[in-house]
PDB file of C-alpha atoms in Angstrom:
ATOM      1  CA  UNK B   1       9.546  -0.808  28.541  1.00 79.00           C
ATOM      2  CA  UNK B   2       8.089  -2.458  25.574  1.00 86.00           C
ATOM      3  CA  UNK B   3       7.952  -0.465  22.263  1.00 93.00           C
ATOM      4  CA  UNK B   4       6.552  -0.861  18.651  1.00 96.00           C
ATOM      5  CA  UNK B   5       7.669   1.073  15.856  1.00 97.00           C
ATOM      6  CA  UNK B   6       5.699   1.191  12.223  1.00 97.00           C
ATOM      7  CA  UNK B   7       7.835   3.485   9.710  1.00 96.00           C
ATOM      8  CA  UNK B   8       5.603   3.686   7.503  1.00 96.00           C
ATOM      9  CA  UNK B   9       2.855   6.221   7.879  1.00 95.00           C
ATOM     10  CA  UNK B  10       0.927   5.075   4.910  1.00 97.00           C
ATOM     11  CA  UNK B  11       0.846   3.178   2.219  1.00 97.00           C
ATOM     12  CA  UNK B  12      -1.630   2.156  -1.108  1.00 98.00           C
ATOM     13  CA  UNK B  13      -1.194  -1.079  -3.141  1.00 98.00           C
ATOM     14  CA  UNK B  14      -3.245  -1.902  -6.511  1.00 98.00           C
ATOM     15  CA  UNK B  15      -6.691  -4.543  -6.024  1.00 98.00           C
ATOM     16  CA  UNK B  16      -5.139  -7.822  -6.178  1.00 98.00           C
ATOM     17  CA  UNK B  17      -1.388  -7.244  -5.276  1.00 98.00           C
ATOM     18  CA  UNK B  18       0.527  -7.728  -2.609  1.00 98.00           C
ATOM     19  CA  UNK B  19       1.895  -5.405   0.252  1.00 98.00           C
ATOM     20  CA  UNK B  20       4.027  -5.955   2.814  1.00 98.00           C
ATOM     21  CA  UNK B  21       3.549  -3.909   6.085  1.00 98.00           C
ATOM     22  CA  UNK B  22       6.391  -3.353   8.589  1.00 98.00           C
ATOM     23  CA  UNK B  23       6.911  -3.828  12.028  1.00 98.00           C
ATOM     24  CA  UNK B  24       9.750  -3.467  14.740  1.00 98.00           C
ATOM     25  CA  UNK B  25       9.951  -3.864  18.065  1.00 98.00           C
ATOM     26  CA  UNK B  26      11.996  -3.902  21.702  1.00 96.00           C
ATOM     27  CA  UNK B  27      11.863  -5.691  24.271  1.00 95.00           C
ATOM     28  CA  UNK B  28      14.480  -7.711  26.576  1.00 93.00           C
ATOM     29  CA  UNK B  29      11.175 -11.013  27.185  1.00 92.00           C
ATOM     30  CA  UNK B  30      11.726 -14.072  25.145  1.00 91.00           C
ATOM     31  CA  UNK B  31       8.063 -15.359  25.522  1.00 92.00           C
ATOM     32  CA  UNK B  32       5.448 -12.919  23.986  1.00 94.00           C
ATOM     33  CA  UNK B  33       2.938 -12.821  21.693  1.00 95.00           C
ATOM     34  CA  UNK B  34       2.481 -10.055  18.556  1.00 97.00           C
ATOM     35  CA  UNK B  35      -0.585  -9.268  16.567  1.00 97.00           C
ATOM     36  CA  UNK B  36      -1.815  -7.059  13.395  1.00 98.00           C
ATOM     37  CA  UNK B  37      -4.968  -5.608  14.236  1.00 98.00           C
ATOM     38  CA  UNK B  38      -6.643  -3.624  12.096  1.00 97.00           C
ATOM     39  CA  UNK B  39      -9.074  -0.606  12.064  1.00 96.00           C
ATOM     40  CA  UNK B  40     -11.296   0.254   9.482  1.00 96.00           C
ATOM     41  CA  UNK B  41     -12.969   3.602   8.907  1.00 92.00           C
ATOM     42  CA  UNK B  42     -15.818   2.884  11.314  1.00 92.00           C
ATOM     43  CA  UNK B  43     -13.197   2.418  13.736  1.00 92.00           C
ATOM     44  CA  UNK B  44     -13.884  -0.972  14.787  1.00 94.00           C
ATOM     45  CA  UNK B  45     -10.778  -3.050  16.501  1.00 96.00           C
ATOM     46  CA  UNK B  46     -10.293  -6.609  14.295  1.00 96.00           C
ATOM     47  CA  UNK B  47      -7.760  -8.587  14.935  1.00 96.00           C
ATOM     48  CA  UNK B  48      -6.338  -9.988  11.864  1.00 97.00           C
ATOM     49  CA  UNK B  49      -3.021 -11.954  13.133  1.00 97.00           C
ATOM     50  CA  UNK B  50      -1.750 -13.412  16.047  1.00 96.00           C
ATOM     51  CA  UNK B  51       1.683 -15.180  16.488  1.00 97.00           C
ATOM     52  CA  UNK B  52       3.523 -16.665  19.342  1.00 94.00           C
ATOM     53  CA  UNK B  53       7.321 -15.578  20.111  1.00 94.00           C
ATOM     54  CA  UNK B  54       8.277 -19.233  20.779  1.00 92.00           C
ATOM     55  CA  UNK B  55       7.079 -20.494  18.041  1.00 91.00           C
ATOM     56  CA  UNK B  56       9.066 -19.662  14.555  1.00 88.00           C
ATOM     57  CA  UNK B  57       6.328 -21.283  12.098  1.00 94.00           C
ATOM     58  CA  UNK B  58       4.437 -17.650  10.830  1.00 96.00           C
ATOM     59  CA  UNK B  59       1.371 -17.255  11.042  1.00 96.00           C
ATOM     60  CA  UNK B  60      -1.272 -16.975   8.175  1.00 96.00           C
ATOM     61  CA  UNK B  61      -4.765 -15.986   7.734  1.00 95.00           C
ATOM     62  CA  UNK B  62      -5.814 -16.696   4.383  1.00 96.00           C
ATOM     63  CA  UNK B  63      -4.620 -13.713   3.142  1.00 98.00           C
ATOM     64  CA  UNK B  64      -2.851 -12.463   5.535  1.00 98.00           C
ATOM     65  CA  UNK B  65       0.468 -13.992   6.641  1.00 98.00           C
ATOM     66  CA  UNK B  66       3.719 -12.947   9.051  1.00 98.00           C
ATOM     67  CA  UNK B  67       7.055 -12.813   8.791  1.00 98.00           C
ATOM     68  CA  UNK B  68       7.965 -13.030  11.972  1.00 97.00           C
ATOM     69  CA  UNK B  69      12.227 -12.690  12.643  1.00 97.00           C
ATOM     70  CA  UNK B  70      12.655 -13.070  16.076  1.00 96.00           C
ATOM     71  CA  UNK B  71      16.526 -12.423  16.298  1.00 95.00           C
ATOM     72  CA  UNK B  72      15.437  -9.065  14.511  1.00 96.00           C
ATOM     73  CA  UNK B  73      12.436  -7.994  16.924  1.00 97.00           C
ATOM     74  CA  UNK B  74      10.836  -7.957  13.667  1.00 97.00           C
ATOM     75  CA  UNK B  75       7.381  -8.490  12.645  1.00 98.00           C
ATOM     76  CA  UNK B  76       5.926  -7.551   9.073  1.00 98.00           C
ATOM     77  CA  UNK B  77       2.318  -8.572   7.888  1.00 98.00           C
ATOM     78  CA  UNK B  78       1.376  -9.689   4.198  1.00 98.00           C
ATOM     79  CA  UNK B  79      -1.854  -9.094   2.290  1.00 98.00           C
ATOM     80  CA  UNK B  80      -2.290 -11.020  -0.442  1.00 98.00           C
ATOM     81  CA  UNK B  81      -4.637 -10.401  -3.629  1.00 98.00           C
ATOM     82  CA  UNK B  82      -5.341  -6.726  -1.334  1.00 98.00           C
ATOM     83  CA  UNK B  83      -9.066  -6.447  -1.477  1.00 98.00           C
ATOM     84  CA  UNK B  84     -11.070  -2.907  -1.581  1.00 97.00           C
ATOM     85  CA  UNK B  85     -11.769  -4.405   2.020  1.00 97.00           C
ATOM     86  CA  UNK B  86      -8.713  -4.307   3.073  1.00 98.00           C
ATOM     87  CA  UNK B  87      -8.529  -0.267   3.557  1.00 98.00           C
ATOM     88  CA  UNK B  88      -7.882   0.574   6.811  1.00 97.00           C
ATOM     89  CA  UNK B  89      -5.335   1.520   9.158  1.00 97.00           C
ATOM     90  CA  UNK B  90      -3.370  -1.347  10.561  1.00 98.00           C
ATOM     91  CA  UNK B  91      -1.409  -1.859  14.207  1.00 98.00           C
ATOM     92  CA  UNK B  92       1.197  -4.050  15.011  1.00 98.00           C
ATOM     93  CA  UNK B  93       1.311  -4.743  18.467  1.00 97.00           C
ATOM     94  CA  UNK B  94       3.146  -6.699  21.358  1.00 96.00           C
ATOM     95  CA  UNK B  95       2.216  -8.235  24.120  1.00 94.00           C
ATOM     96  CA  UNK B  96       4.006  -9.733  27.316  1.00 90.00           C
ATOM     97  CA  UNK B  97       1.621  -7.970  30.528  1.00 86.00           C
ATOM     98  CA  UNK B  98       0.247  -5.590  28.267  1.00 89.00           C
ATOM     99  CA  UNK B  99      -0.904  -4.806  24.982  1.00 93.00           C
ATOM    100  CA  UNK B 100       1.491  -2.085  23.631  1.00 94.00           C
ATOM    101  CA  UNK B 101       0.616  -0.728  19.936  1.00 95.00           C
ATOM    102  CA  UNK B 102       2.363   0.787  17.368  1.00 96.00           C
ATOM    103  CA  UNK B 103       1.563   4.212  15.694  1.00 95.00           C
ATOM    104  CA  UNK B 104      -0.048   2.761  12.664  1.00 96.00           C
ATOM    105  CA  UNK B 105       0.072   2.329   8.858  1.00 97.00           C
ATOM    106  CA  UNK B 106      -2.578   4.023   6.901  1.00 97.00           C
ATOM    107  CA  UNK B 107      -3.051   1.335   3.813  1.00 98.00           C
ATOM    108  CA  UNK B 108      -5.040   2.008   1.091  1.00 98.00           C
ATOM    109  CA  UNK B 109      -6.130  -0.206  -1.555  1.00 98.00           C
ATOM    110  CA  UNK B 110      -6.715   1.046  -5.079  1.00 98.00           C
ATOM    111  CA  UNK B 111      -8.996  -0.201  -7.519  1.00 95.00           C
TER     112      UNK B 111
ATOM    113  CA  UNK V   1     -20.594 -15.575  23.118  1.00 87.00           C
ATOM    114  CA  UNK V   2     -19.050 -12.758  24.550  1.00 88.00           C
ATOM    115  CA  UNK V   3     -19.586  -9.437  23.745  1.00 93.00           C
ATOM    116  CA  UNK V   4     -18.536  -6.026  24.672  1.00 96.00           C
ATOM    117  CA  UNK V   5     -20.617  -2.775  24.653  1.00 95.00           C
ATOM    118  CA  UNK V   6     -19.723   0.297  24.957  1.00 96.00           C
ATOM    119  CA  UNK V   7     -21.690   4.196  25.091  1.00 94.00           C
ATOM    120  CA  UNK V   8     -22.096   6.694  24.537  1.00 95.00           C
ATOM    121  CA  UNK V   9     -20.631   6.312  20.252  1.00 95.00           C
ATOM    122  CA  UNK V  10     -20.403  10.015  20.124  1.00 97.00           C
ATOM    123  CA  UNK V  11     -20.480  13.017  22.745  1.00 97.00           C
ATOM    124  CA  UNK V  12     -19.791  16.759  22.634  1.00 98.00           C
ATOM    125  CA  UNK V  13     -19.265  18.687  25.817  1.00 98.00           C
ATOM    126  CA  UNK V  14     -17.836  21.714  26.929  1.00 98.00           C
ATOM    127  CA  UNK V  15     -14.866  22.419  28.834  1.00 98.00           C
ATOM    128  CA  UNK V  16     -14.990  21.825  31.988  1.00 97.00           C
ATOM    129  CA  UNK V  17     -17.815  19.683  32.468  1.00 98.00           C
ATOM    130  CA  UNK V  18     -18.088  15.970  33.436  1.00 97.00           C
ATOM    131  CA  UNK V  19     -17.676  12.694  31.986  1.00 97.00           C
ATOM    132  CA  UNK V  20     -18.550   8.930  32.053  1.00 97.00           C
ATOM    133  CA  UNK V  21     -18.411   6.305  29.716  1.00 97.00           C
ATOM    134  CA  UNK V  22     -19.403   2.745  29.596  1.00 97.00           C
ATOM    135  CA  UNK V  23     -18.210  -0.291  28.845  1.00 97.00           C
ATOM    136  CA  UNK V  24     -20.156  -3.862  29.808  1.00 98.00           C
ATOM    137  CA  UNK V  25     -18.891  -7.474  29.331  1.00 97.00           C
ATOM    138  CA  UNK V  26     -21.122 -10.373  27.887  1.00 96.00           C
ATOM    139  CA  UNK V  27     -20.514 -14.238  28.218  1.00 94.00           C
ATOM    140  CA  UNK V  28     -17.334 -14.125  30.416  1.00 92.00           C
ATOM    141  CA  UNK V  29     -16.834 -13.884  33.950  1.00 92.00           C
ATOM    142  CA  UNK V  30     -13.715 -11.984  35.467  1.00 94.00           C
ATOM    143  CA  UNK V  31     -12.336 -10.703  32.444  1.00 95.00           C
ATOM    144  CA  UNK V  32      -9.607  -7.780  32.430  1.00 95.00           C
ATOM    145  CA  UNK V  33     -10.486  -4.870  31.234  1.00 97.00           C
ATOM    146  CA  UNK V  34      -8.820  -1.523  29.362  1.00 97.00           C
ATOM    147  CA  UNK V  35      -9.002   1.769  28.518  1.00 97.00           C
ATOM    148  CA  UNK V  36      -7.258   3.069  25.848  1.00 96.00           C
ATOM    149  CA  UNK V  37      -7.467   6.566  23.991  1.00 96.00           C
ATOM    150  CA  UNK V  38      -6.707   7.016  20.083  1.00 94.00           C
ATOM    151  CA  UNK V  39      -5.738  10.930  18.955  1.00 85.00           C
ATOM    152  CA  UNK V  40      -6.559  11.759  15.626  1.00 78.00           C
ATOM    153  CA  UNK V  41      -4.681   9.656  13.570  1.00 73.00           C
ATOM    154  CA  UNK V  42      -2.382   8.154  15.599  1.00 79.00           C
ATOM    155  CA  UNK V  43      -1.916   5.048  18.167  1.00 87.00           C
ATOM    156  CA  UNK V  44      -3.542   3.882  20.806  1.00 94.00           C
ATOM    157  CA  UNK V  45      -2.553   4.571  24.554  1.00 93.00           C
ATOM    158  CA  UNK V  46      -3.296   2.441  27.406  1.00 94.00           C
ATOM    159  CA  UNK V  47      -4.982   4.789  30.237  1.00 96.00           C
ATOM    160  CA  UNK V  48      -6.058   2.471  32.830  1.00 96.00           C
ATOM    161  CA  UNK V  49      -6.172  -1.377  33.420  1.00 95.00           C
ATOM    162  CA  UNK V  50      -8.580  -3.628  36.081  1.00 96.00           C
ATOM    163  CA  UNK V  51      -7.484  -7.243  36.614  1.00 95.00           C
ATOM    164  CA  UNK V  52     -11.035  -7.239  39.210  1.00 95.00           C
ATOM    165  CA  UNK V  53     -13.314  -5.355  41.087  1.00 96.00           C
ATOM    166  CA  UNK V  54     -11.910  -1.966  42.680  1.00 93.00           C
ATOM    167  CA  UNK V  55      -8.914  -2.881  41.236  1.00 95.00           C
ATOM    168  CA  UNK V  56      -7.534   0.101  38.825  1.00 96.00           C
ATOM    169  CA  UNK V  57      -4.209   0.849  37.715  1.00 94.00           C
ATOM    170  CA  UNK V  58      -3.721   3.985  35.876  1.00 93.00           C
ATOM    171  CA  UNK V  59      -1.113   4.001  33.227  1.00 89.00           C
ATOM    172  CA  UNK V  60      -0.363   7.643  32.560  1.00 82.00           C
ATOM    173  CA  UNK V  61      -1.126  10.745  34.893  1.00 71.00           C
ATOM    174  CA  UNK V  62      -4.167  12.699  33.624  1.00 81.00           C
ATOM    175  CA  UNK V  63      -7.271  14.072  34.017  1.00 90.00           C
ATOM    176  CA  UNK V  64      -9.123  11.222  34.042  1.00 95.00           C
ATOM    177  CA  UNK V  65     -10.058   8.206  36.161  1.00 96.00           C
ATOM    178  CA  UNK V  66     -11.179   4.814  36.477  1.00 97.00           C
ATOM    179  CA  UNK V  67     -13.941   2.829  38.175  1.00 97.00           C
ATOM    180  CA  UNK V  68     -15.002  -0.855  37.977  1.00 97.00           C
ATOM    181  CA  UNK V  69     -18.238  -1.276  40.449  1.00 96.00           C
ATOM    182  CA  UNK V  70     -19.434  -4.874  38.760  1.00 96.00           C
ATOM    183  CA  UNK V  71     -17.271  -8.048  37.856  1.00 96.00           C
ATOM    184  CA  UNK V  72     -18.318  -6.664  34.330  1.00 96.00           C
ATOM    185  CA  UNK V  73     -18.820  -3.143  33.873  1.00 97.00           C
ATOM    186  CA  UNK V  74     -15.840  -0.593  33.906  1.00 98.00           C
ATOM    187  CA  UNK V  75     -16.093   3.121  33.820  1.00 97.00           C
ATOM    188  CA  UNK V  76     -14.085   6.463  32.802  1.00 97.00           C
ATOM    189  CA  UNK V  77     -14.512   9.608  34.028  1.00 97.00           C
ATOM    190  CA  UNK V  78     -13.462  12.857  34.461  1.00 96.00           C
ATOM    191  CA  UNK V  79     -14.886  16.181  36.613  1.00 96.00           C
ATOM    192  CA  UNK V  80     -13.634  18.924  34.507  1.00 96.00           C
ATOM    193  CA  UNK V  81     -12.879  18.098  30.879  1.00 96.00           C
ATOM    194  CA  UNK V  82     -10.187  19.804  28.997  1.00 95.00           C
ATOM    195  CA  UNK V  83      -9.983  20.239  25.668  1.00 95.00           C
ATOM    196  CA  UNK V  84      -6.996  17.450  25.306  1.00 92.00           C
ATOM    197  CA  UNK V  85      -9.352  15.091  26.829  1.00 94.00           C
ATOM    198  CA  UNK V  86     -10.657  14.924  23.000  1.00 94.00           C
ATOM    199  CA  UNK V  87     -10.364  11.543  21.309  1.00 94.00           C
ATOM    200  CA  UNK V  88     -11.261   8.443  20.680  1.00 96.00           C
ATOM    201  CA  UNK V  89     -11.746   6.060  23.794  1.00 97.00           C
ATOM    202  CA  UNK V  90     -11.522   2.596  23.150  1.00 97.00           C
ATOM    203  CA  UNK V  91     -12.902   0.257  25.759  1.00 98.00           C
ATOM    204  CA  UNK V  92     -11.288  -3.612  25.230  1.00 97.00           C
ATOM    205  CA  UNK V  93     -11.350  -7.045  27.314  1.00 96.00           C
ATOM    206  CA  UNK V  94      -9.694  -9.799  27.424  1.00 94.00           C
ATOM    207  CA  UNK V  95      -9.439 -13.243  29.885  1.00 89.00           C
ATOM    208  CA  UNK V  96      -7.085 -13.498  32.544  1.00 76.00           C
ATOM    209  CA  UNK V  97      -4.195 -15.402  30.293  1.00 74.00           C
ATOM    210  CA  UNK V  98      -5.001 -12.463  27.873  1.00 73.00           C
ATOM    211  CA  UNK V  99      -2.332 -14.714  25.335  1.00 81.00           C
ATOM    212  CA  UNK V 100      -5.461 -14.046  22.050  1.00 85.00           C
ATOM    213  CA  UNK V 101      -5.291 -10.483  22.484  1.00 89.00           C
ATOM    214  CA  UNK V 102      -7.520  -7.910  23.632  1.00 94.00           C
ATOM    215  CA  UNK V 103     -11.618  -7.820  21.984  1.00 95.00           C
ATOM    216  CA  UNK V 104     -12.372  -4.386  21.789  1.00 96.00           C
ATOM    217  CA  UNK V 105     -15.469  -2.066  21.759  1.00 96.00           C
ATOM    218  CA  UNK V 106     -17.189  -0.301  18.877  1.00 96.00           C
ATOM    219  CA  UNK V 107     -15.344   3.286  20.706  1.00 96.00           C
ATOM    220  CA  UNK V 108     -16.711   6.506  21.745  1.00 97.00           C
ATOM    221  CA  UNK V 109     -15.790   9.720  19.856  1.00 96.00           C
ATOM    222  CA  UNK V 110     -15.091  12.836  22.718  1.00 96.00           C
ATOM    223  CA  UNK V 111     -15.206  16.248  21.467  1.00 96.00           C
ATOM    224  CA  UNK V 112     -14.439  19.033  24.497  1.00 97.00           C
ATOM    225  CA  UNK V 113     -15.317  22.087  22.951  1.00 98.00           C
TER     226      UNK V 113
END
């Protein structure tokens, strides 16, 4: 079975820097796809990232952008300039039949 | 466009009563379709999938089940909550190739007191 690990529970970056959040995963498929998605406090599901396993250009956003290390399983997502916006709590998650999510960082973005 | 709706947003109930929430589909024609519950600050776990109509798969044992009557329209419910039934129940779609992800609904909030 799939799995997705986030180590960090939470995290809080300064308006306009730059965090890094990280992502691990397992899985024995060599065609998948991964995704950020994040949830703000009203809860809402946005997706924020998506990248394919078979390609190895990362994905970007605007200011969002992968690092995506396939030999790894690993999968860490990049806010630039972090807005006030940007609080939320953020999933990485994998996909091959089914979406399988991570336990989530908390990030929180001080002004 | 599609769209995805989902009620009730909140509900308190007592233990041991029933339960059934909602979820509709918008703009899209045999889509798949989740549920997926979210404890207090924590994950989310799949609960049951439908790839069509009468077609559930469950993916943990609980006490809860699924239903999808229309192409569109998929529903969870329970006869006797308990009070770990409590959560937040995420209701999410996506097309058969499912490759962009799952578009979820706005969530209901369960309380079993």
């Amino acid at each position: 079975a799939q799995t997705v690990t986030q180590s960090q529970p939470e995290m809080s970056v300064q308006e306009a820097e730059t965090v890094t959040l990280s992502c691990t995963y397992d899985t024995s498929e060599s065609n998948y796809y991964l995704f950020w998605y994040k949830q703000p406090p009203s809860r809402q599901m946005i997706l924020v990232i998506r990248q394919e396993a078979y390609k190895q250009q990362n994905a970007t956003e605007n200011r969002f952008s992968v690092n995506f290390q396939k030999a790894a399983k690993s999968f860490s997502l990049k806010i630039s300039d972090s807005q006030l916006g940007d609080t939320a709590m953020y999933f990485c998650a994998f996909m091959w039949n089914k979406l399988v999510f991570g336990a989530g960082t908390i990030l929180r973005v001080k002004s | 466009s599609q769209t995805i709706h989902q009620w009730p947003a909140t509900l308190v109930q007592p233990v041991g009563s029933p339960l059934s929430l909602e979820c509709t589909v918008e703009g899209t024609s045999n889509p798949n379709l989740y549920w997926y519950r979210q404890a207090a600050g924590r994950g989310l776990q799949l609960l049951f999938y439908s790839v069509g109509i009468g077609q559930i798969s469950s993916e943990v044992p609980q006490n809860l089940s699924a239903s999808r009557p229309q192409d569109r329209q998929f529903i969870l419910s329970s006869k006797k909550l308990l009070l770990s039934d409590s959560g937040f129940y995420l209701c999410a779609w996506s097309t058969s190739r499912d490759s962009y992800g799952y578009t979820f609904g706005s969530g209901t909030r369960l309380t079993v007191v």
